[in-house]
Amino acid sequence: MKTNMRRGKMMLAGCWRSLMGRLATMAMLATVLLVPSAMAGHPELPLDLGSAGDFVILAKTGISTVPSSDITGDMGVSPIDATAITGFSLIMDGSGEFSTSAQVSGNIYAADYAVPTPTKMTTAISDMETAFTQASLRTLPNTTELMAGNISGLTITPGLHKWSTDVLINSAVTLDAQGNKDAIFIFQISGDLIVASGQSVLLAGRAQAKNIFWQIEGPVGAVVGTTAHVEGVILTIKGITIQTGASFNGKLLAQTAVTLDQNIIGMDSDLIPPLVLLEIISEHGIGDLPVGIYTNLSGTVLTNAVTGSETIGGTQYVNTGWVMTGNDPLLGTTNLMTMTHTNDAVLAWQWGTNYLLSLTATNGAITNAVAGWKPSGDVYDLFAVPDQGYVFDHWAVNGIDLGSVSPLNVTM
């Protein structure tokens, strides 16, 4: 006798009453994400940075990096002296007015350098503070408390946007100038700006980093997570931290310290490697990077992993590897992979199916198979062997008599 027990849990009983049949519970969860767009209302005028605009990084209490960073433009500190610039291996110019670094394509200034640098730095810091204040005084916001501060996944149009909370970016945010290259974005944030690792602030519709201003009053300031990418000019009353491998197209202007870690910083999008997308697809398991779409700088090295198995009722899903389209490597047979992300790509985790075979025999035995998880498609001939003094009667599934033919042919 044959039976096909695919897609479920098989509990067999021979002779004895209970051959529990397959039980498969399959659930599909479809999530629809509606991404709102913050609409523009009152056009904003540009924010005047004064001489602070001459710097790509400007801070009052220090600038540090974990080497090696790649910075295009001038940077400087004041009123702190040059000892607060660390990780750059500074080389003093013969004039004594500035120093240089292999990590910086520009000059580096400090309050204790030779005249006229002290005055230059005092003026730049004053202009930075004035710009911060002017940004804070802008009124007539286009949005207030947009998404309670969690703007993840939004497309935002030009104007003034105001929050009394932290602002969180846990998935890519797009700033869309709607074709106007001179459109101004000003973000008034009473809390901190926190950009999650691997996420991005993207520009669209001819938006330009020089026209985007993040005015941040929180106790920490701005934190840009590892390998993330942000555009614009950050003005903080506290610090700015750019974590490992992140990039920033714009200016970092902090009233305390700027902390870097192997970053790319500049004010020209041509200096920043292109952004590429990675979509992760998986029907089962839990990944180090969950299912979703991620933005990375071209050349970013990623390690991705997913749990080896997932059990739902009488069905077990086992990872059999992965397939990649659009980027090398193209396939693998483990639940762990490493890639250099250079192109838009789709990573799909692959899964095989096991079903649970449960065998029950009272006053006898079922032979030629061992209970447990069995791969889909496996075939077994099951024999009913009654104990001495007993006679095999029948197979049963969910109380249904399947007859007494032995062996019973079963396909998982």
mmCIF file of C-alpha atoms in Angstrom:
data_model
loop_
_atom_site.group_PDB
_atom_site.id
_atom_site.type_symbol
_atom_site.label_atom_id
_atom_site.label_comp_id
_atom_site.label_asym_id
_atom_site.label_seq_id
_atom_site.Cartn_x
_atom_site.Cartn_y
_atom_site.Cartn_z
ATOM 1 C CA MET A 1 0.000 0.000 0.000
ATOM 2 C CA LYS A 2 1.234 3.508 -0.806
ATOM 3 C CA THR A 3 0.635 6.779 0.945
ATOM 4 C CA ASN A 4 2.038 10.228 0.285
ATOM 5 C CA MET A 5 2.570 12.093 3.526
ATOM 6 C CA ARG A 6 4.135 15.252 2.123
ATOM 7 C CA ARG A 7 3.893 18.692 3.643
ATOM 8 C CA GLY A 8 3.292 17.734 7.194
ATOM 9 C CA LYS A 9 3.860 15.742 10.314
ATOM 10 C CA MET A 10 3.353 11.973 10.032
ATOM 11 C CA MET A 11 2.426 9.999 13.121
ATOM 12 C CA LEU A 12 2.092 6.327 12.212
ATOM 13 C CA ALA A 13 0.463 3.671 14.322
ATOM 14 C CA GLY A 14 0.483 0.060 13.264
ATOM 15 C CA CYS A 15 -2.137 -2.431 14.267
ATOM 16 C CA TRP A 16 -2.961 -0.392 17.151
ATOM 17 C CA ARG A 17 -5.277 2.421 16.535
ATOM 18 C CA SER A 18 -3.448 5.638 15.846
ATOM 19 C CA LEU A 19 -1.713 6.534 12.647
ATOM 20 C CA MET A 20 -1.756 10.311 13.019
ATOM 21 C CA GLY A 21 -1.569 11.847 9.595
ATOM 22 C CA ARG A 22 0.269 14.738 8.283
ATOM 23 C CA LEU A 23 -0.125 18.097 9.876
ATOM 24 C CA ALA A 24 1.310 21.058 8.026
ATOM 25 C CA THR A 25 0.739 24.598 9.035
ATOM 26 C CA MET A 26 1.947 27.150 6.590
ATOM 27 C CA ALA A 27 1.573 30.849 7.136
ATOM 28 C CA MET A 28 2.417 33.625 4.793
ATOM 29 C CA LEU A 29 2.745 37.096 6.225
ATOM 30 C CA ALA A 30 2.584 39.926 3.733
ATOM 31 C CA THR A 31 3.500 43.364 4.996
ATOM 32 C CA VAL A 32 2.639 46.448 3.013
ATOM 33 C CA LEU A 33 4.697 49.503 3.906
ATOM 34 C CA LEU A 34 3.211 52.833 3.016
ATOM 35 C CA VAL A 35 5.937 55.468 2.821
ATOM 36 C CA PRO A 36 4.606 58.959 3.406
ATOM 37 C CA SER A 37 6.097 62.004 1.759
ATOM 38 C CA ALA A 38 6.525 65.183 3.771
ATOM 39 C CA MET A 39 5.126 67.925 1.564
ATOM 40 C CA ALA A 40 6.801 71.271 1.052
ATOM 41 C CA GLY A 41 5.008 74.428 2.057
ATOM 42 C CA HIS A 42 7.070 77.530 2.854
ATOM 43 C CA PRO A 43 10.319 77.748 0.843
ATOM 44 C CA GLU A 44 13.353 78.351 3.057
ATOM 45 C CA LEU A 45 16.164 80.805 2.366
ATOM 46 C CA PRO A 46 19.769 79.540 2.398
ATOM 47 C CA LEU A 47 21.596 79.478 5.717
ATOM 48 C CA ASP A 48 24.728 81.658 5.795
ATOM 49 C CA LEU A 49 27.664 79.723 7.252
ATOM 50 C CA GLY A 50 30.065 82.643 6.928
ATOM 51 C CA SER A 51 33.707 81.612 7.171
ATOM 52 C CA ALA A 52 32.656 78.333 8.835
ATOM 53 C CA GLY A 53 31.704 77.297 5.326
ATOM 54 C CA ASP A 54 35.414 77.225 4.445
ATOM 55 C CA PHE A 55 35.788 74.066 6.522
ATOM 56 C CA VAL A 56 34.581 70.551 5.920
ATOM 57 C CA ILE A 57 35.165 69.751 9.627
ATOM 58 C CA LEU A 58 35.140 72.401 12.359
ATOM 59 C CA ALA A 59 35.062 71.768 16.108
ATOM 60 C CA LYS A 60 35.653 73.568 19.388
ATOM 61 C CA THR A 61 37.085 70.759 21.538
ATOM 62 C CA GLY A 62 38.774 68.349 19.152
ATOM 63 C CA ILE A 63 38.842 66.224 16.008
ATOM 64 C CA SER A 64 39.950 62.600 16.218
ATOM 65 C CA THR A 65 40.095 59.652 13.861
ATOM 66 C CA VAL A 66 40.895 55.983 13.876
ATOM 67 C CA PRO A 67 43.135 55.844 10.802
ATOM 68 C CA SER A 68 42.780 55.841 8.024
ATOM 69 C CA SER A 69 40.118 58.366 7.033
ATOM 70 C CA ASP A 70 39.858 60.193 3.714
ATOM 71 C CA ILE A 71 38.887 63.850 4.120
ATOM 72 C CA THR A 72 38.590 66.360 1.298
ATOM 73 C CA GLY A 73 38.696 69.992 2.416
ATOM 74 C CA ASP A 74 40.049 72.048 5.305
ATOM 75 C CA MET A 75 39.441 71.273 8.943
ATOM 76 C CA GLY A 76 40.201 73.092 12.171
ATOM 77 C CA VAL A 77 39.744 73.470 15.922
ATOM 78 C CA SER A 78 39.329 76.440 18.260
ATOM 79 C CA PRO A 79 39.611 77.461 21.053
ATOM 80 C CA ILE A 80 41.315 74.118 21.775
ATOM 81 C CA ASP A 81 44.846 73.819 20.434
ATOM 82 C CA ALA A 82 46.347 71.351 17.946
ATOM 83 C CA THR A 83 46.938 68.687 20.592
ATOM 84 C CA ALA A 84 43.194 67.955 20.340
ATOM 85 C CA ILE A 85 43.603 66.843 16.711
ATOM 86 C CA THR A 86 44.515 63.163 17.017
ATOM 87 C CA GLY A 87 44.974 60.217 14.685
ATOM 88 C CA PHE A 88 46.087 62.357 11.728
ATOM 89 C CA SER A 89 49.902 62.390 12.148
ATOM 90 C CA LEU A 90 50.042 66.148 11.559
ATOM 91 C CA ILE A 91 52.914 67.690 9.603
ATOM 92 C CA MET A 92 53.461 71.385 10.373
ATOM 93 C CA ASP A 93 53.876 73.688 7.403
ATOM 94 C CA GLY A 94 56.977 75.855 7.333
ATOM 95 C CA SER A 95 54.842 78.955 7.831
ATOM 96 C CA GLY A 96 53.494 77.626 11.111
ATOM 97 C CA GLU A 97 50.019 78.728 10.033
ATOM 98 C CA PHE A 98 48.620 75.275 9.254
ATOM 99 C CA SER A 99 49.494 71.599 9.185
ATOM 100 C CA THR A 100 48.775 68.777 6.761
ATOM 101 C CA SER A 101 48.029 65.069 6.919
ATOM 102 C CA ALA A 102 48.143 62.176 4.476
ATOM 103 C CA GLN A 103 44.474 61.632 5.357
ATOM 104 C CA VAL A 104 43.374 65.179 4.514
ATOM 105 C CA SER A 105 43.270 66.815 1.081
ATOM 106 C CA GLY A 106 43.362 70.321 2.497
ATOM 107 C CA ASN A 107 44.868 72.311 5.340
ATOM 108 C CA ILE A 108 44.425 71.766 9.061
ATOM 109 C CA TYR A 109 44.154 74.770 11.385
ATOM 110 C CA ALA A 110 44.278 75.205 15.163
ATOM 111 C CA ALA A 111 43.961 78.111 17.567
ATOM 112 C CA ASP A 112 47.621 77.910 18.625
ATOM 113 C CA TYR A 113 49.107 78.114 15.135
ATOM 114 C CA ALA A 114 50.941 81.197 13.871
ATOM 115 C CA VAL A 115 49.198 84.471 13.018
ATOM 116 C CA PRO A 116 46.784 84.985 11.309
ATOM 117 C CA THR A 117 45.399 81.520 12.086
ATOM 118 C CA PRO A 118 44.102 82.297 15.626
ATOM 119 C CA THR A 119 41.914 85.112 14.287
ATOM 120 C CA LYS A 120 40.816 82.984 11.341
ATOM 121 C CA MET A 121 39.699 80.232 13.706
ATOM 122 C CA THR A 122 37.965 82.557 16.178
ATOM 123 C CA THR A 123 35.947 84.039 13.327
ATOM 124 C CA ALA A 124 35.062 80.632 11.886
ATOM 125 C CA ILE A 125 33.845 79.346 15.247
ATOM 126 C CA SER A 126 31.791 82.500 15.803
ATOM 127 C CA ASP A 127 30.231 82.120 12.354
ATOM 128 C CA MET A 128 29.443 78.470 13.085
ATOM 129 C CA GLU A 129 27.655 79.434 16.305
ATOM 130 C CA THR A 130 25.757 82.196 14.514
ATOM 131 C CA ALA A 131 24.631 79.794 11.787
ATOM 132 C CA PHE A 132 23.433 77.344 14.445
ATOM 133 C CA THR A 133 21.412 80.084 16.138
ATOM 134 C CA GLN A 134 19.970 81.356 12.871
ATOM 135 C CA ALA A 135 18.866 77.844 11.932
ATOM 136 C CA SER A 136 17.185 77.441 15.324
ATOM 137 C CA LEU A 137 15.241 80.689 14.838
ATOM 138 C CA ARG A 138 13.583 79.661 11.581
ATOM 139 C CA THR A 139 9.804 79.560 11.948
ATOM 140 C CA LEU A 140 6.780 78.377 9.947
ATOM 141 C CA PRO A 141 7.749 74.696 9.759
ATOM 142 C CA ASN A 142 6.397 72.581 6.941
ATOM 143 C CA THR A 143 6.138 69.648 9.335
ATOM 144 C CA THR A 144 6.193 69.347 13.108
ATOM 145 C CA GLU A 145 6.951 66.068 14.902
ATOM 146 C CA LEU A 146 6.867 64.167 11.602
ATOM 147 C CA MET A 147 6.386 60.447 12.398
ATOM 148 C CA ALA A 148 7.259 61.205 16.050
ATOM 149 C CA GLY A 149 10.873 61.491 14.960
ATOM 150 C CA ASN A 150 11.234 58.091 13.290
ATOM 151 C CA ILE A 151 11.592 59.179 9.668
ATOM 152 C CA SER A 152 12.896 55.801 8.485
ATOM 153 C CA GLY A 153 11.960 55.109 4.878
ATOM 154 C CA LEU A 154 10.403 58.514 4.206
ATOM 155 C CA THR A 155 10.755 60.764 1.191
ATOM 156 C CA ILE A 156 10.962 64.361 2.437
ATOM 157 C CA THR A 157 10.597 67.472 0.300
ATOM 158 C CA PRO A 158 12.195 70.917 0.873
ATOM 159 C CA GLY A 159 11.306 73.203 3.745
ATOM 160 C CA LEU A 160 11.612 73.487 7.503
ATOM 161 C CA HIS A 161 11.012 70.316 9.523
ATOM 162 C CA LYS A 162 10.917 70.480 13.326
ATOM 163 C CA TRP A 163 11.086 67.905 16.152
ATOM 164 C CA SER A 164 11.131 68.124 19.936
ATOM 165 C CA THR A 165 12.532 64.569 20.050
ATOM 166 C CA ASP A 166 15.406 62.535 18.674
ATOM 167 C CA VAL A 167 15.294 61.843 14.942
ATOM 168 C CA LEU A 168 15.887 58.210 13.950
ATOM 169 C CA ILE A 169 16.868 56.877 10.536
ATOM 170 C CA ASN A 170 16.617 53.081 10.569
ATOM 171 C CA SER A 171 16.080 52.703 6.823
ATOM 172 C CA ALA A 172 16.989 54.888 3.873
ATOM 173 C CA VAL A 173 15.563 58.421 3.816
ATOM 174 C CA THR A 174 15.294 60.327 0.535
ATOM 175 C CA LEU A 175 15.488 64.125 0.331
ATOM 176 C CA ASP A 176 13.719 65.094 -2.892
ATOM 177 C CA ALA A 177 14.216 68.653 -4.183
ATOM 178 C CA GLN A 178 11.571 68.035 -6.864
ATOM 179 C CA GLY A 179 13.772 69.375 -9.652
ATOM 180 C CA ASN A 180 14.867 72.565 -7.842
ATOM 181 C CA LYS A 181 18.641 72.435 -7.334
ATOM 182 C CA ASP A 182 18.457 75.484 -5.024
ATOM 183 C CA ALA A 183 15.795 74.048 -2.706
ATOM 184 C CA ILE A 184 16.646 74.308 1.000
ATOM 185 C CA PHE A 185 16.079 71.675 3.674
ATOM 186 C CA ILE A 186 16.389 72.664 7.352
ATOM 187 C CA PHE A 187 15.907 70.097 10.100
ATOM 188 C CA GLN A 188 15.439 71.559 13.599
ATOM 189 C CA ILE A 189 16.048 68.699 16.038
ATOM 190 C CA SER A 190 15.758 69.297 19.783
ATOM 191 C CA GLY A 191 17.084 65.799 20.470
ATOM 192 C CA ASP A 192 19.830 63.817 18.758
ATOM 193 C CA LEU A 193 20.163 62.598 15.170
ATOM 194 C CA ILE A 194 20.772 58.840 15.067
ATOM 195 C CA VAL A 195 21.428 57.068 11.757
ATOM 196 C CA ALA A 196 21.472 53.274 12.011
ATOM 197 C CA SER A 197 24.358 51.235 10.663
ATOM 198 C CA GLY A 198 24.159 50.538 6.950
ATOM 199 C CA GLN A 199 21.451 53.134 6.322
ATOM 200 C CA SER A 200 21.540 56.265 4.190
ATOM 201 C CA VAL A 201 20.262 59.737 3.548
ATOM 202 C CA LEU A 202 19.831 59.851 -0.226
ATOM 203 C CA LEU A 203 19.323 62.825 -2.547
ATOM 204 C CA ALA A 204 16.830 63.023 -5.391
ATOM 205 C CA GLY A 205 15.291 65.620 -7.680
ATOM 206 C CA ARG A 206 18.540 67.671 -7.959
ATOM 207 C CA ALA A 207 18.888 68.106 -4.189
ATOM 208 C CA GLN A 208 22.362 69.247 -3.112
ATOM 209 C CA ALA A 209 24.210 68.537 0.122
ATOM 210 C CA LYS A 210 25.188 72.207 0.510
ATOM 211 C CA ASN A 211 21.491 73.113 0.807
ATOM 212 C CA ILE A 212 20.668 70.618 3.568
ATOM 213 C CA PHE A 213 21.096 71.705 7.204
ATOM 214 C CA TRP A 214 20.768 69.486 10.275
ATOM 215 C CA GLN A 215 20.516 71.764 13.350
ATOM 216 C CA ILE A 216 20.823 69.489 16.384
ATOM 217 C CA GLU A 217 20.403 70.509 20.032
ATOM 218 C CA GLY A 218 20.438 67.106 21.758
ATOM 219 C CA PRO A 219 22.781 66.068 24.586
ATOM 220 C CA VAL A 220 24.797 63.768 22.317
ATOM 221 C CA GLY A 221 24.479 65.434 18.923
ATOM 222 C CA ALA A 222 24.717 63.358 15.754
ATOM 223 C CA VAL A 223 25.650 59.671 15.534
ATOM 224 C CA VAL A 224 26.087 58.084 12.110
ATOM 225 C CA GLY A 225 26.300 54.284 12.326
ATOM 226 C CA THR A 226 28.832 51.985 10.710
ATOM 227 C CA THR A 227 28.908 51.984 6.877
ATOM 228 C CA ALA A 228 26.014 54.474 6.795
ATOM 229 C CA HIS A 229 25.953 57.473 4.451
ATOM 230 C CA VAL A 230 24.568 60.960 5.151
ATOM 231 C CA GLU A 231 24.321 64.163 3.101
ATOM 232 C CA GLY A 232 24.183 67.782 4.263
ATOM 233 C CA VAL A 233 25.645 70.207 6.772
ATOM 234 C CA ILE A 234 25.464 69.149 10.417
ATOM 235 C CA LEU A 235 25.418 71.933 13.032
ATOM 236 C CA THR A 236 25.413 70.575 16.576
ATOM 237 C CA ILE A 237 25.590 72.192 19.975
ATOM 238 C CA LYS A 238 27.353 69.016 21.109
ATOM 239 C CA GLY A 239 29.376 66.407 19.207
ATOM 240 C CA ILE A 240 29.358 64.474 15.951
ATOM 241 C CA THR A 241 30.348 60.798 15.819
ATOM 242 C CA ILE A 242 30.838 59.055 12.483
ATOM 243 C CA GLN A 243 31.283 55.345 13.132
ATOM 244 C CA THR A 244 33.467 52.815 11.325
ATOM 245 C CA GLY A 245 33.322 52.910 7.553
ATOM 246 C CA ALA A 246 30.540 55.497 7.293
ATOM 247 C CA SER A 247 30.701 58.328 4.762
ATOM 248 C CA PHE A 248 29.475 61.898 4.802
ATOM 249 C CA ASN A 249 28.962 64.242 1.870
ATOM 250 C CA GLY A 250 28.782 67.672 3.458
ATOM 251 C CA LYS A 251 30.206 69.500 6.478
ATOM 252 C CA LEU A 252 30.611 68.530 10.127
ATOM 253 C CA LEU A 253 30.374 71.628 12.354
ATOM 254 C CA ALA A 254 30.364 70.785 16.067
ATOM 255 C CA GLN A 255 30.424 72.943 19.180
ATOM 256 C CA THR A 256 32.245 70.131 20.998
ATOM 257 C CA ALA A 257 34.163 67.317 19.238
ATOM 258 C CA VAL A 258 34.060 65.420 15.952
ATOM 259 C CA THR A 259 34.959 61.728 16.238
ATOM 260 C CA LEU A 260 35.819 59.718 13.114
ATOM 261 C CA ASP A 261 36.682 56.084 12.408
ATOM 262 C CA GLN A 262 37.989 55.223 8.937
ATOM 263 C CA ASN A 263 35.525 57.516 7.182
ATOM 264 C CA ILE A 264 35.169 59.305 3.872
ATOM 265 C CA ILE A 265 34.235 62.955 4.378
ATOM 266 C CA GLY A 266 33.845 65.578 1.662
ATOM 267 C CA MET A 267 31.562 68.161 0.094
ATOM 268 C CA ASP A 268 31.477 66.795 -3.426
ATOM 269 C CA SER A 269 29.425 63.753 -4.337
ATOM 270 C CA ASP A 270 32.085 62.774 -6.866
ATOM 271 C CA LEU A 271 34.417 62.070 -3.948
ATOM 272 C CA ILE A 272 32.072 59.526 -2.439
ATOM 273 C CA PRO A 273 31.868 56.014 -3.937
ATOM 274 C CA PRO A 274 28.491 55.324 -5.551
ATOM 275 C CA LEU A 275 25.722 53.865 -3.442
ATOM 276 C CA VAL A 276 24.495 50.383 -4.293
ATOM 277 C CA LEU A 277 21.449 48.460 -3.109
ATOM 278 C CA LEU A 278 21.235 44.997 -1.579
ATOM 279 C CA GLU A 279 17.867 43.277 -1.280
ATOM 280 C CA ILE A 280 17.751 40.294 1.066
ATOM 281 C CA ILE A 281 15.035 37.696 0.486
ATOM 282 C CA SER A 282 14.260 34.769 2.776
ATOM 283 C CA GLU A 283 11.064 32.847 3.434
ATOM 284 C CA HIS A 284 12.349 31.426 6.703
ATOM 285 C CA GLY A 285 14.913 31.874 9.460
ATOM 286 C CA ILE A 286 16.342 34.970 11.125
ATOM 287 C CA GLY A 287 19.184 36.795 9.415
ATOM 288 C CA ASP A 288 21.945 38.975 10.820
ATOM 289 C CA LEU A 289 20.516 41.425 8.304
ATOM 290 C CA PRO A 290 16.739 40.899 8.245
ATOM 291 C CA VAL A 291 14.761 40.702 5.038
ATOM 292 C CA GLY A 292 14.754 44.150 3.431
ATOM 293 C CA ILE A 293 16.629 46.552 1.184
ATOM 294 C CA TYR A 294 19.946 48.043 2.300
ATOM 295 C CA THR A 295 22.121 50.811 0.864
ATOM 296 C CA ASN A 296 25.909 50.569 0.985
ATOM 297 C CA LEU A 297 28.874 52.354 -0.484
ATOM 298 C CA SER A 298 30.271 50.477 -3.467
ATOM 299 C CA GLY A 299 33.150 48.348 -2.225
ATOM 300 C CA THR A 300 31.691 47.688 1.228
ATOM 301 C CA VAL A 301 32.567 44.210 2.514
ATOM 302 C CA LEU A 302 29.554 42.503 4.089
ATOM 303 C CA THR A 303 29.169 39.274 6.042
ATOM 304 C CA ASN A 304 25.637 37.882 6.069
ATOM 305 C CA ALA A 305 24.291 34.888 7.987
ATOM 306 C CA VAL A 306 20.928 33.275 8.666
ATOM 307 C CA THR A 307 19.769 30.672 11.189
ATOM 308 C CA GLY A 308 20.281 27.108 9.998
ATOM 309 C CA SER A 309 16.704 25.919 10.472
ATOM 310 C CA GLU A 310 13.188 26.932 11.454
ATOM 311 C CA THR A 311 10.439 24.631 12.738
ATOM 312 C CA ILE A 312 6.752 25.345 12.261
ATOM 313 C CA GLY A 313 4.475 22.603 13.555
ATOM 314 C CA GLY A 314 5.329 19.364 11.778
ATOM 315 C CA THR A 315 7.456 21.078 9.155
ATOM 316 C CA GLN A 316 11.123 21.965 9.440
ATOM 317 C CA TYR A 317 12.809 24.351 7.002
ATOM 318 C CA VAL A 318 16.569 23.835 6.645
ATOM 319 C CA ASN A 319 18.912 26.331 5.031
ATOM 320 C CA THR A 320 20.644 24.890 1.967
ATOM 321 C CA GLY A 321 22.671 27.948 1.002
ATOM 322 C CA TRP A 322 22.073 31.105 -0.993
ATOM 323 C CA VAL A 323 21.858 32.537 -4.504
ATOM 324 C CA MET A 324 23.034 36.023 -5.505
ATOM 325 C CA THR A 325 22.077 37.981 -8.608
ATOM 326 C CA GLY A 326 23.858 41.146 -9.742
ATOM 327 C CA ASN A 327 27.004 40.727 -7.637
ATOM 328 C CA ASP A 328 29.703 38.125 -7.040
ATOM 329 C CA PRO A 329 29.824 35.526 -5.574
ATOM 330 C CA LEU A 330 26.774 34.009 -7.238
ATOM 331 C CA LEU A 331 25.952 31.072 -4.969
ATOM 332 C CA GLY A 332 26.954 29.080 -1.910
ATOM 333 C CA THR A 333 25.863 26.095 0.150
ATOM 334 C CA THR A 334 26.186 27.417 3.714
ATOM 335 C CA ASN A 335 24.172 29.761 5.918
ATOM 336 C CA LEU A 336 27.088 32.240 6.052
ATOM 337 C CA MET A 337 28.480 34.324 3.201
ATOM 338 C CA THR A 338 30.854 37.228 2.631
ATOM 339 C CA MET A 339 30.628 39.636 -0.302
ATOM 340 C CA THR A 340 32.191 42.818 -1.613
ATOM 341 C CA HIS A 341 29.174 44.929 -2.522
ATOM 342 C CA THR A 342 29.862 46.652 -5.859
ATOM 343 C CA ASN A 343 26.547 46.453 -7.740
ATOM 344 C CA ASP A 344 22.830 46.463 -7.044
ATOM 345 C CA ALA A 345 22.132 42.893 -5.983
ATOM 346 C CA VAL A 346 19.594 40.441 -4.605
ATOM 347 C CA LEU A 347 20.634 37.842 -2.019
ATOM 348 C CA ALA A 348 18.125 35.005 -1.653
ATOM 349 C CA TRP A 349 18.544 32.460 1.134
ATOM 350 C CA GLN A 350 17.548 28.956 -0.035
ATOM 351 C CA TRP A 351 15.565 26.447 2.022
ATOM 352 C CA GLY A 352 14.808 22.732 1.954
ATOM 353 C CA THR A 353 11.875 21.078 3.707
ATOM 354 C CA ASN A 354 11.790 18.268 6.271
ATOM 355 C CA TYR A 355 8.670 16.595 7.652
ATOM 356 C CA LEU A 356 8.294 14.916 11.021
ATOM 357 C CA LEU A 357 7.758 11.142 10.958
ATOM 358 C CA SER A 358 6.272 9.918 14.240
ATOM 359 C CA LEU A 359 5.833 6.151 14.692
ATOM 360 C CA THR A 360 3.575 4.624 17.341
ATOM 361 C CA ALA A 361 3.126 0.890 17.856
ATOM 362 C CA THR A 362 1.421 -0.765 20.810
ATOM 363 C CA ASN A 363 2.122 -4.463 21.261
ATOM 364 C CA GLY A 364 4.371 -4.447 18.264
ATOM 365 C CA ALA A 365 6.859 -2.411 16.254
ATOM 366 C CA ILE A 366 7.174 -0.463 13.031
ATOM 367 C CA THR A 367 10.431 -1.216 11.250
ATOM 368 C CA ASN A 368 12.526 -0.007 8.324
ATOM 369 C CA ALA A 369 12.436 3.633 9.450
ATOM 370 C CA VAL A 370 13.399 5.680 12.488
ATOM 371 C CA ALA A 371 11.124 8.423 13.746
ATOM 372 C CA GLY A 372 12.352 11.982 13.225
ATOM 373 C CA TRP A 373 12.765 14.720 10.634
ATOM 374 C CA LYS A 374 12.849 13.413 7.070
ATOM 375 C CA PRO A 375 13.670 15.320 3.865
ATOM 376 C CA SER A 376 10.776 16.049 1.564
ATOM 377 C CA GLY A 377 10.525 13.344 -1.103
ATOM 378 C CA ASP A 378 12.125 10.550 0.919
ATOM 379 C CA VAL A 379 10.336 7.194 0.471
ATOM 380 C CA TYR A 380 9.980 4.492 3.132
ATOM 381 C CA ASP A 381 8.462 0.992 3.163
ATOM 382 C CA LEU A 382 7.184 0.559 6.705
ATOM 383 C CA PHE A 383 6.684 -2.928 8.130
ATOM 384 C CA ALA A 384 4.326 -3.794 10.973
ATOM 385 C CA VAL A 385 5.824 -6.419 13.301
ATOM 386 C CA PRO A 386 3.410 -7.501 16.069
ATOM 387 C CA ASP A 387 4.616 -8.849 19.389
ATOM 388 C CA GLN A 388 4.236 -12.536 20.135
ATOM 389 C CA GLY A 389 0.626 -13.336 20.769
ATOM 390 C CA TYR A 390 -0.659 -10.424 18.674
ATOM 391 C CA VAL A 391 -1.781 -10.146 15.069
ATOM 392 C CA PHE A 392 -1.348 -7.033 12.944
ATOM 393 C CA ASP A 393 -4.724 -5.447 12.285
ATOM 394 C CA HIS A 394 -4.409 -2.238 10.292
ATOM 395 C CA TRP A 395 -2.706 1.090 9.718
ATOM 396 C CA ALA A 396 -4.580 4.192 10.766
ATOM 397 C CA VAL A 397 -4.268 7.907 10.170
ATOM 398 C CA ASN A 398 -6.417 10.293 12.175
ATOM 399 C CA GLY A 399 -8.692 7.378 12.938
ATOM 400 C CA ILE A 400 -9.042 6.427 9.270
ATOM 401 C CA ASP A 401 -8.358 2.774 8.475
ATOM 402 C CA LEU A 402 -5.690 2.453 5.773
ATOM 403 C CA GLY A 403 -5.889 -1.302 5.581
ATOM 404 C CA SER A 404 -3.576 -4.060 6.672
ATOM 405 C CA VAL A 405 -1.121 -4.333 3.772
ATOM 406 C CA SER A 406 2.452 -4.423 5.007
ATOM 407 C CA PRO A 407 4.737 -2.825 4.019
ATOM 408 C CA LEU A 408 3.117 0.593 3.875
ATOM 409 C CA ASN A 409 4.792 2.768 1.230
ATOM 410 C CA VAL A 410 5.224 6.329 2.519
ATOM 411 C CA THR A 411 6.499 9.402 0.668
ATOM 412 C CA MET A 412 7.433 12.329 2.907
#
